[in-house]
mmCIF file of C-alpha atoms and ligand atoms in Angstrom:
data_model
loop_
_atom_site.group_PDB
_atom_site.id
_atom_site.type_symbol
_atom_site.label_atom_id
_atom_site.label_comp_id
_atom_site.label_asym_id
_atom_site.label_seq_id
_atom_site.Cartn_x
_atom_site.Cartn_y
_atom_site.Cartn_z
ATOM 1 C CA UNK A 1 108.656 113.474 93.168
ATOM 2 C CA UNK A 2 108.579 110.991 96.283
ATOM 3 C CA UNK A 3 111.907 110.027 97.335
ATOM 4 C CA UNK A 4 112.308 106.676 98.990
ATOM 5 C CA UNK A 5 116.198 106.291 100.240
ATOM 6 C CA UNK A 6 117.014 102.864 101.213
ATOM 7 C CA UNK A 7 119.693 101.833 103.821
ATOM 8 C CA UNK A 8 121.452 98.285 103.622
ATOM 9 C CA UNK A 9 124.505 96.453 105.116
ATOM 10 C CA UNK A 10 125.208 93.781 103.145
ATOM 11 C CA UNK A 11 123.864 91.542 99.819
ATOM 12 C CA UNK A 12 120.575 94.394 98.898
ATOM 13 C CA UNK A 13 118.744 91.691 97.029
ATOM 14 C CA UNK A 14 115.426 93.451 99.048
ATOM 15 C CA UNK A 15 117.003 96.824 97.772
ATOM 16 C CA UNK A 16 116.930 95.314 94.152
ATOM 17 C CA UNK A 17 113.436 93.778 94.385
ATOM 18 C CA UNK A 18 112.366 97.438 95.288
ATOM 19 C CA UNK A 19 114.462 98.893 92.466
ATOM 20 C CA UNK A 20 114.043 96.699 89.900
ATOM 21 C CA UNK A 21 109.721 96.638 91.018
ATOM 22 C CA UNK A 22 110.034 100.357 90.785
ATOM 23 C CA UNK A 23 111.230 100.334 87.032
ATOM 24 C CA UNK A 24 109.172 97.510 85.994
ATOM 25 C CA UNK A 25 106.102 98.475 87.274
ATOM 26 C CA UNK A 26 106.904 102.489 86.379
ATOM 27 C CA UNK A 27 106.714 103.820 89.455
ATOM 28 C CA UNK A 28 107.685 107.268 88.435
ATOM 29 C CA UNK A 29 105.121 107.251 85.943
ATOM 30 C CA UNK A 30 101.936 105.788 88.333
ATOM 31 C CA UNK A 31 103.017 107.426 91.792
ATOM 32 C CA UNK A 32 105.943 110.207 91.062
ATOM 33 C CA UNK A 33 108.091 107.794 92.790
ATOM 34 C CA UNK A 34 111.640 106.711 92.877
ATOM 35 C CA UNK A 35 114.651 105.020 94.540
ATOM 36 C CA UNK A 36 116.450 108.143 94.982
ATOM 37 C CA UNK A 37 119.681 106.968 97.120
ATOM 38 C CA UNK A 38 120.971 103.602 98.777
ATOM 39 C CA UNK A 39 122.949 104.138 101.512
ATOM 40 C CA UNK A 40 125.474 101.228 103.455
ATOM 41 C CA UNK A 41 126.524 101.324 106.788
ATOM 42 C CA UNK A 42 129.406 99.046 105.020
ATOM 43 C CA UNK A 43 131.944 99.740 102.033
ATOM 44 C CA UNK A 44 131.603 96.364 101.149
ATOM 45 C CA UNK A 45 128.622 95.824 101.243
ATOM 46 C CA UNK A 46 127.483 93.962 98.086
ATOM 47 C CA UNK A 47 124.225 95.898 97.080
ATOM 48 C CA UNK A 48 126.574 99.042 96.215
ATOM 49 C CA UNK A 49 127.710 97.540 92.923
ATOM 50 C CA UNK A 50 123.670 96.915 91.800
ATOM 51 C CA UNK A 51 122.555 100.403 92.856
ATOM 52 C CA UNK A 52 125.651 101.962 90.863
ATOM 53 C CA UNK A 53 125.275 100.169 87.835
ATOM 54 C CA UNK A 54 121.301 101.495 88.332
ATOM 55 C CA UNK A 55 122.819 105.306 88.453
ATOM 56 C CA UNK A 56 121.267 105.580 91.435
ATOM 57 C CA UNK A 57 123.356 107.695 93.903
ATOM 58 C CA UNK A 58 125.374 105.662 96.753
ATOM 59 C CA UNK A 59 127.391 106.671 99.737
ATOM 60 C CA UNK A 60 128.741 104.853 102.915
ATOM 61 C CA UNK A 61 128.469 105.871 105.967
ATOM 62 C CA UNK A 62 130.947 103.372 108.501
ATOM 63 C CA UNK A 63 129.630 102.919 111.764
ATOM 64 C CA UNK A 64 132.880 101.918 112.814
ATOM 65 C CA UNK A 65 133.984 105.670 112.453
ATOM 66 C CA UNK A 66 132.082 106.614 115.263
ATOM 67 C CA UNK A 67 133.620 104.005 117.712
ATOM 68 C CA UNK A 68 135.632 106.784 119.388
ATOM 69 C CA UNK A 69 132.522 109.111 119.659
ATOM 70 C CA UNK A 70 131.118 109.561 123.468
ATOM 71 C CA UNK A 71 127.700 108.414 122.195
ATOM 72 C CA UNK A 72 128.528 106.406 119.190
ATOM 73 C CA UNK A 73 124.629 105.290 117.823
ATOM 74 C CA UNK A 74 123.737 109.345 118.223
ATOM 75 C CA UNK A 75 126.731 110.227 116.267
ATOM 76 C CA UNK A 76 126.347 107.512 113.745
ATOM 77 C CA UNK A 77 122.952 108.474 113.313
ATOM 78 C CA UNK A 78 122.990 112.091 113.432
ATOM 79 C CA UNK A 79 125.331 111.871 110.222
ATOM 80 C CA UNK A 80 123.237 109.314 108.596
ATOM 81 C CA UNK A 81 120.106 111.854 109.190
ATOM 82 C CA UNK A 82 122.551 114.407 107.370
ATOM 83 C CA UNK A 83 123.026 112.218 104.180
ATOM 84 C CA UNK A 84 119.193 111.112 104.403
ATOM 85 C CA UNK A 85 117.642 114.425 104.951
ATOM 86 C CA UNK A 86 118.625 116.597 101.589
ATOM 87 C CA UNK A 87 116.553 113.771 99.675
ATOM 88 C CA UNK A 88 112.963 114.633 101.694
ATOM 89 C CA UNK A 89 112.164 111.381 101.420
ATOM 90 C CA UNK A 90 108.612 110.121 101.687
ATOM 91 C CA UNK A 91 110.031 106.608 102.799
ATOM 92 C CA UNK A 92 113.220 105.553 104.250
ATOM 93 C CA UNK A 93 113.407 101.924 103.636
ATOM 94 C CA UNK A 94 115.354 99.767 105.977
ATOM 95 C CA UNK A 95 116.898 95.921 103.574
ATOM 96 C CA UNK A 96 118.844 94.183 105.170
ATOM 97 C CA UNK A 97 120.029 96.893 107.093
ATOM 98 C CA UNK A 98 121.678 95.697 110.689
ATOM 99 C CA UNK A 99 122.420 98.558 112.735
ATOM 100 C CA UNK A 100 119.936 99.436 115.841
ATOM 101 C CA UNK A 101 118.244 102.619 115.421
ATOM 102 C CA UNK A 102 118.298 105.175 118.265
ATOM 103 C CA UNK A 103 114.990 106.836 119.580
ATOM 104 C CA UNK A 104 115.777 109.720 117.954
ATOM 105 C CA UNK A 105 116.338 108.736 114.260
ATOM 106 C CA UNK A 106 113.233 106.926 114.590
ATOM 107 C CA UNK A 107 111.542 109.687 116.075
ATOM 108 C CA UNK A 108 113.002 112.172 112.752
ATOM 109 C CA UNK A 109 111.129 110.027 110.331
ATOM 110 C CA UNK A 110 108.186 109.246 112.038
ATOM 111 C CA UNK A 111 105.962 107.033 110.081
ATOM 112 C CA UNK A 112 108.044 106.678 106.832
ATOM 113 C CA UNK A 113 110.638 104.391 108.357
ATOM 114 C CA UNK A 114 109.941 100.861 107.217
ATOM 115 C CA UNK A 115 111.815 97.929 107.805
ATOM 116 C CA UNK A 116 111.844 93.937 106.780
ATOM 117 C CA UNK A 117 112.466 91.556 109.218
ATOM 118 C CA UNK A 118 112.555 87.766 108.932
ATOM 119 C CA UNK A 119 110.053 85.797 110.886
ATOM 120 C CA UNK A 120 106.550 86.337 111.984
ATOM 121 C CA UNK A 121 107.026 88.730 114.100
ATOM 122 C CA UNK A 122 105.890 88.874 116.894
ATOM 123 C CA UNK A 123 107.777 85.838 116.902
ATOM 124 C CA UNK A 124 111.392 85.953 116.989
ATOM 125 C CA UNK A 125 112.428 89.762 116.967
ATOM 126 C CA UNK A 126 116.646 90.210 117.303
ATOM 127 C CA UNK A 127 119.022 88.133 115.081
ATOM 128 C CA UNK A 128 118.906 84.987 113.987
ATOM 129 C CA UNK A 129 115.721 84.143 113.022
ATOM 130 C CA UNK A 130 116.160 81.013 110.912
ATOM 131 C CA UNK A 131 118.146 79.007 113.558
ATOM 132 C CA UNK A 132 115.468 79.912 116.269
ATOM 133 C CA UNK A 133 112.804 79.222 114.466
ATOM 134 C CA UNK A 134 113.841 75.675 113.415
ATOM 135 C CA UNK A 135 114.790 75.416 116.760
ATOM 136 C CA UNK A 136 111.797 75.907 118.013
ATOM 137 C CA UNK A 137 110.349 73.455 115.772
ATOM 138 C CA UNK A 138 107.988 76.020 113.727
ATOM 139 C CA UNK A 139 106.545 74.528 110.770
ATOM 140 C CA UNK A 140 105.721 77.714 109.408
ATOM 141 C CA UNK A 141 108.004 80.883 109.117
ATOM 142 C CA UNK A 142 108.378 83.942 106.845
ATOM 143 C CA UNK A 143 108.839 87.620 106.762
ATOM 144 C CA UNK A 144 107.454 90.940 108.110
ATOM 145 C CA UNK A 145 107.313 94.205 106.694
ATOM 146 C CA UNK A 146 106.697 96.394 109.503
ATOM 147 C CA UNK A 147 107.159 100.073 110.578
ATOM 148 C CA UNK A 148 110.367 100.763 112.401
ATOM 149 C CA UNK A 149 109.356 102.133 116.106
ATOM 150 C CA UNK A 150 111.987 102.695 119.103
ATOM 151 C CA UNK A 151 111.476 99.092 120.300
ATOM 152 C CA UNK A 152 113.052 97.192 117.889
ATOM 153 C CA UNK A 153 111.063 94.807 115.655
ATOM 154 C CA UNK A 154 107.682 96.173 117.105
ATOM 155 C CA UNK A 155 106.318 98.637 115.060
ATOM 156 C CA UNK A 156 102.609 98.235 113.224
ATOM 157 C CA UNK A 157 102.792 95.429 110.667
ATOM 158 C CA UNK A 158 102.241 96.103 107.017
ATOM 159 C CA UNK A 159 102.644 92.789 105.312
ATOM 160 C CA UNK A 160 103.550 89.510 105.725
ATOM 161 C CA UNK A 161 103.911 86.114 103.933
ATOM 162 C CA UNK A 162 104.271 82.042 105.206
ATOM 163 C CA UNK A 163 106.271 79.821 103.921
ATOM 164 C CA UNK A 164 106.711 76.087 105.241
ATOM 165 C CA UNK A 165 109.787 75.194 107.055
ATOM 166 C CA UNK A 166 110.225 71.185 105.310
ATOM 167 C CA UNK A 167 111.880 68.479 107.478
ATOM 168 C CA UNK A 168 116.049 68.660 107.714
ATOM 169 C CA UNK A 169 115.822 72.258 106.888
ATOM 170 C CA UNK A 170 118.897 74.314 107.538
ATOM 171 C CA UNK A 171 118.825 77.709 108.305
ATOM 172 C CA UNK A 172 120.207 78.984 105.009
ATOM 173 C CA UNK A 173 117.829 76.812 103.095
ATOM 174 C CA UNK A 174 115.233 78.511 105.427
ATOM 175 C CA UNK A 175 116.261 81.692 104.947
ATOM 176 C CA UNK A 176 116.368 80.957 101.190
ATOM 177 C CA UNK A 177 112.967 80.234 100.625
ATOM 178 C CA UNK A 178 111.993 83.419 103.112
ATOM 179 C CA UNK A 179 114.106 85.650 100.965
ATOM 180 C CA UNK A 180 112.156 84.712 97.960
ATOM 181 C CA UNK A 181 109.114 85.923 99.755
ATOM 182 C CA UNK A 182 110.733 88.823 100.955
ATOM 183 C CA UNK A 183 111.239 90.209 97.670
ATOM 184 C CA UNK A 184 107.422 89.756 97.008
ATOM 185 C CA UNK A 185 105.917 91.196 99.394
ATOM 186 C CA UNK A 186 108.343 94.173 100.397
ATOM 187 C CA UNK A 187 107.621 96.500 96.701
ATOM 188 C CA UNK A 188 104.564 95.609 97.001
ATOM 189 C CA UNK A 189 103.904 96.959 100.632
ATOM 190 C CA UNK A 190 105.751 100.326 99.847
ATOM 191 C CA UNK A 191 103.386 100.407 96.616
ATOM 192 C CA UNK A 192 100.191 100.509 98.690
ATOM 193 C CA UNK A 193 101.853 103.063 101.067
ATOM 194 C CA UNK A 194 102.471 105.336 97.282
ATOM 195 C CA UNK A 195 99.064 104.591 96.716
ATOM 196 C CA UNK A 196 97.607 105.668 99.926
ATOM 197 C CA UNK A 197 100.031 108.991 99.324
HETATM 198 N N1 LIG B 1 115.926 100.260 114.837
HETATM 199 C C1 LIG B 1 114.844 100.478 115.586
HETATM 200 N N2 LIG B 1 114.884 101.502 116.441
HETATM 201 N N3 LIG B 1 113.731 99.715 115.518
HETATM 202 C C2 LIG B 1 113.695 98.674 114.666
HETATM 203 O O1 LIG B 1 112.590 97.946 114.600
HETATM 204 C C3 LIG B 1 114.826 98.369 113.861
HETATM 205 C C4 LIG B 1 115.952 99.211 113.982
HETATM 206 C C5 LIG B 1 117.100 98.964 113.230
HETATM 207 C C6 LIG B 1 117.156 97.863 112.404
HETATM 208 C C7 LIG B 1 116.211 95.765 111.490
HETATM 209 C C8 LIG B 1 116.285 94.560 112.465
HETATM 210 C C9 LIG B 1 115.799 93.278 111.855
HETATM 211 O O2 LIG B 1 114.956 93.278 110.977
HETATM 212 C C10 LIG B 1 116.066 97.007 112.301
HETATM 213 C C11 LIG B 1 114.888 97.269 113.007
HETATM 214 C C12 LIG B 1 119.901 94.829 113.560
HETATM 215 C C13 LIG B 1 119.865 94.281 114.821
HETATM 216 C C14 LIG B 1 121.097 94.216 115.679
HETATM 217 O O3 LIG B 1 121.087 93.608 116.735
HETATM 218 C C15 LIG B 1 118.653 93.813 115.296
HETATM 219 C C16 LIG B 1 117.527 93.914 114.512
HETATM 220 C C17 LIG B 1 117.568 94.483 113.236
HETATM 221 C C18 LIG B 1 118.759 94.926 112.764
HETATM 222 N N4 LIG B 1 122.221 94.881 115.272
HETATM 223 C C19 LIG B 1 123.472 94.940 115.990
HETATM 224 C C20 LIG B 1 123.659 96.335 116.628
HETATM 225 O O4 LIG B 1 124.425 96.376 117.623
HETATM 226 C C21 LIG B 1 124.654 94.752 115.061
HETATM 227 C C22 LIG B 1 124.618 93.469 114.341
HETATM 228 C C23 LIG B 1 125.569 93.419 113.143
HETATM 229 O O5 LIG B 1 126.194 94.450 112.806
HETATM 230 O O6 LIG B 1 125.654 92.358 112.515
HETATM 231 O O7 LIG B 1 123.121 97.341 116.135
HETATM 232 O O8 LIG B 1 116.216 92.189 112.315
HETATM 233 C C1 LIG B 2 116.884 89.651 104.580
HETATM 234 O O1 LIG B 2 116.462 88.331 104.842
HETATM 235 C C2 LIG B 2 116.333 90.582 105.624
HETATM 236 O O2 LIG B 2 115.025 90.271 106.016
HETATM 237 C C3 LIG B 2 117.283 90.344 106.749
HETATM 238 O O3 LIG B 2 118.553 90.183 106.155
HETATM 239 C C4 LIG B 2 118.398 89.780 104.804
HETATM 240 C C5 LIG B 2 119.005 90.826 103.934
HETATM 241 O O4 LIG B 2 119.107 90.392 102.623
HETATM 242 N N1 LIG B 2 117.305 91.434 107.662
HETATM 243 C C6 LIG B 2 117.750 91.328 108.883
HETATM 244 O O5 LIG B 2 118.087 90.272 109.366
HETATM 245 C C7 LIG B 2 117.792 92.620 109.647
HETATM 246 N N2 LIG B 2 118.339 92.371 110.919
HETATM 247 P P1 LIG B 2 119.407 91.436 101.458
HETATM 248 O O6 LIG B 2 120.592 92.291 101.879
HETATM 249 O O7 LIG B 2 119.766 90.572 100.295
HETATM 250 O O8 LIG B 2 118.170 92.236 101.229
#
C-alpha cells in the first residue's frame, strides 16, 4: 500500500478534495493508494473534524511547543519527521499547510514532498498571494502544484490552472475562485505521480 500523509494548518478543503478524489475515484483499488494520516501544525485547525469523521488517523503537532527550543524549526520538524516516518509514505502532501520547512525535512523526503501554492508561481512566492496579485493588476491568477525544495515556493512544477481575476475583485473572492481550481487540479496531480509509481 502507498501511503500519502498530508499536513495542514487550517480549513483542509485541498486535504478533502484529495480524500474525497481518493474514495471516489478508488484509489486503493487502481494504485494501492490511500490517505493514510492528516497531520496539523494547529489543534484547531478545521480539517481535523473532516479527516476524523473519514477514520482516517489525526494528530497535532503545535509548533508553538517548540518556541523554547534552541533551534525551534529543527525541533519542530524533527518531531513531525517522527509522526510522518512510521507511515513510509510514498507522498507527503503539503494543503494549506503554513509552516516553512527546514533544509533538512525537505532533504528526508526528497522527491515525495509536494506542496500547493496559490499563484503562478514563479510569480508571487511568500504569503499573500491574492492581495499582490490584484495589486499588481494581473488579469490572470491561479494555483501551483509544485514539489517542495529548500527554497521555498521553487521546486519543479507539476500542475497548474488560470483563472481570470474580474474587475473589483477582492482578494477573498480571488482566492475563492482559485480554491475551486485548487481542488481540481491537486488529486489529480498526485494521481499521475501514483500512476507513474
Ligand atoms: N518549505 C519549504 N522548505 N519549501 C517550500 O516550498 C514550502 C515549505 C513550507 C510550506 C507552503 C507555502 C505556500 O504555498 C510551503 C512551501 C508558509 C509560509 C510562511 O511564511 C510561506 C510559504 C508557504 C507556507 N510561514 C510562516 C513561517 O514563519 C508562518 C505563517 C503563519 O503561520 O501563518 O513559517 O505558500
Ligand atoms: C489554499 O488556497 C492553499 O493554496 C493555500 O491556503 C489555502 C488552504 O486552504 N496555501 C498557502 O497559502 C500556503 N502558504 P485549505 O486549508 O482549505 O486547503
Amino acid at each position: 500500500m502507498k501511503n500519502i500523509v498530508i499536513l495542514i494548518s487550517g480549513g483542509g478543503s485541498n486535504m478533502a478534495a484529495i480524500v474525497k478524489a481518493a474514495q471516489r475515484d478508488a484509489w486503493e483499488d487502481k494504485y494501492q493508494a490511500r490517505v493514510a494520516a492528516v497531520i496539523s501544525n494547529r489543534a484547531d485547525a478545521g480539517g481535523l473534524a473532516f479527516a476524523r469523521e473519514h477514520a482516517i488517523p489525526t494528530a497535532v503537532l503545535s509548533h508553538q511547543d517548540f518556541a523554547q527550543h534552541a533551534q525551534p524549526r529543527e525541533a519542530f520538524d524533527a518531531a513531525l519527521q517522527t509522526l510522518i516516518d512510521p507511515y513510509q509514505p510514498f507522498l507527503v502532501v503539503l494543503a494549506g499547510f503554513m509552516r516553512i520547512l527546514t533544509p533538512g525535512f525537505v532533504q528526508h523526503y526528497d522527491q515525495r514532498l509536494l506542496n500547493i501554492h496559490p499563484s503562478l508561481l514563479p510569480a508571487f512566492a511568500g504569503l499573500h498571494t491574492h492581495e499582490r496579485a490584484i495589486e499588481a493588476g494581473c488579469r490572470y491568477a491561479g494555483a501551483t502544484v509544485h514539489r517542495v525544495t529548500a527554497e521555498l515556493d521553487h521546486g519543479p512544477i507539476l500542475a497548474q490552472a488560470v483563472v481570470p481575476v474580474l474587475p473589483g475583485d477582492t482578494a477573498d473572492q480571488l482566492a475563492a475562485r482559485v480554491l475551486t481550481q485548487e481542488h481540481r487540479i491537486y488529486p489529480a496531480a498526485i494521481a499521475e505521480l501514483l500512476r507513474a509509481g
